[in-house]
């Protein structure tokens, strides 16, 4: 007992010290908080863009010769009302011919009914996909909320449209399946009169109370902000809000945030850093080394919100999506893959199919993805790379997005305790070669092939 007492005292002191950590409303203090480990371990999440924009569900595609950001169907209202936008003629032509010039965007609220929405079925799709967390648009730039927000009177799902708490119903179903869930939240609102008249009043009387309500009401695991680019973080009162979030909120110990908290903060401040369709503020994610955990977000198609104009050619194949997941994880990041449900509450079948294929692949190869980290001795990753590496403890994983026809030599690894091909019961031949280890891929019959998309060799004790 005498020996145990000092250990108990040390443990109690450590817990007390942790509990007393206070984060000041400065970026230096906020940035000192580590990103909770669960986020880096999760690796794969599902993004959901759902709102009034899901009613028209329309935007240009790559076939129209527009850029990435011009293909976002969730920007329908803004592009429809901005004569300076280069896609303005496309949106107005579509809107006027389908709905008529007298129909306003606000009229879509009565058509957003979500009558086929089954949160349990959605949660099953997410769990089967192998995703470990989910992020739903609680409010996009249109300001319409998917929960009964007091700050969005008559502009939320309880007052109009579905007359149902979509955000609340989904987070319960998702967490019941053992997954993490959080919310996307747009700091700004395009046409909110208060925002247009007095941004300070908007922040103090609308945005901050609304975000605090979202946090205290649902206790999300993630707060994924966006729409920060109009103002620096001091205007948004970002550090003041985050100080409350980290010190006094009911999710202070486990919540994860991103880096979109002011026009100057992406890739510099906040929690994890974000890329979007590989774009960052300077250059692309290829070759960029981030100082913090990071996450790539992208759609299965060219838009985040459901776009009825997209056809099969506009959607990434299952093979392409699995390759993206491997690429991001091997670089040390996460993948947040977006789906765009329909206004009546369905996940499009093609999106379900893509998610199922990813889940099937992860069911065999997930140990090379989940809880792994980037291997600091891995060869540089380029556009033509087909062999990637991840590590976990003393084990190394070789992920091949193309079946290797010849032996693969891993430089810097001289031996491994055991080398296996995940999902394959046969032996794998290895041999020392120079300063590396040569792995000869086995002759695998179609019936014994563990995957049709990518293959993983596990090198036990190689590190």
Phi, psi and omega in degrees: 000323180296324179288327183287328185302313179300325179293318178296321179295319179295318179296315180297320179296319181295316179296317180297319179297319179295318182294332183271356178298127179239136180256122181280159180282055175227153180294326178301318180284314181300318182290344180284345179285125179293149173289124181310138188301329184302328183292313178295329180287331189291314174072323187227125179226165179247126175265143178229117174255112186215132182178196181297333178297345178285350177283299175293324175045057185214143174193163176296163176238178179301332179295340178274000177075026181260163180281178184302308185290343178278353183264005185277109181293337180289351176265018185307309184298316182294314182291334180286339187243007183245096181299342180277347179286136183292341178265002180308314180299325181292316181292316182293323179297314180296310185299312184293326181283330183267316186250334182099151184295335183278348180278125179262160180302323181300334180293342180290343182300322181287343181263350177272089189253338179051037186292341179256009182290122176234099186299328179293320177295319176300313182298324176297318178299317181293315180297317181291338178287345184088001178292149180253349178208161184226141177231117181255141174290101177288328177201123176266190186295344178287344177088351180284126186259146178268016172221163183285076182279128178294333180281351181239053182304129179063016178221046179211166188291345178274324182280326182223169176070242186292335187054050185205144179278089184292317181295319180291317180297320183287318183295327176294315182295318181293315180292331176296336178271003177086013179260157172279153175210146177213190186230140164281142178216124178276123179295320183254164177228124187311309193240019176292120182304323180293319179296320181290329184273319187204096184297326180294317177294322178299314181296313186287322188256347183237299189292307183297311177300324180293317178294320179294324176296316180301317182291311185286330182286318189244346180051060182289156177276339184224140169237108190251093184273161183201176178070030186270351196285349180288332188216156173291165186296334180292329176291321180285354184057037188297312182293329177294316179295316182292329175298317175296316183300317184278336185258320194234349182284162180289354180240024189300329186274335191240348186291146178242138177235165178258203187245017184257077186235007180172160185297345182253004194261340184300131180072009183228320186223159176110223179256249177281152179271155186235143166239162185218113189050042178073359183272135170233180185294327180230109180080206179237174181289344179292118178086350180281133175255120182266145182280348182227169172305150184217167186214134173263129174246141179195162177268166172289327173254203182272353182239156172275306174290150180305130181237110182292343181280342180290141175241189186303322182294340181275352182259139173292145176283166176300320178300313181297320182291320177294321176298321177296316179302313179299314182300314183292318181292320179296333177277355179100009184251184174250163171241124174251100187265127188269144166240152178238098179293163178276166182296334180272000172100024179254144168272119182310140186302322181296326177289321176300319181296317179298317181294322179296319179297319178297316180297320178297319179293317180293331180297335177264319192247008186301332182293343176273358181245299185295138175061017178267170175224165178294140176271117187290347179257010181290148175300154179300141180266128178234185183294333182261007182296135176234355176237128184232164181226144167226165180223154177209113185061233178266004183262146179240141179241132174254115182253122184248115178277353172226134182299123182287120179279339180238163177303144179256126180258124179257108182290143177086356177243114184268331182203164177213149182297317179204139178240126180227158171260115185304131179087358182243133186273346183281175181277156176239128183273133177229160178201145175291137178217110183061233179261022182224185180241129180263130178246122178263116181296139181288159174280105187254125177285156180305324182288337181258359182292122184284350183201155174250002185243310182204156188230147185234126172258130178256127179249098182288135176064026182277348183247000000 
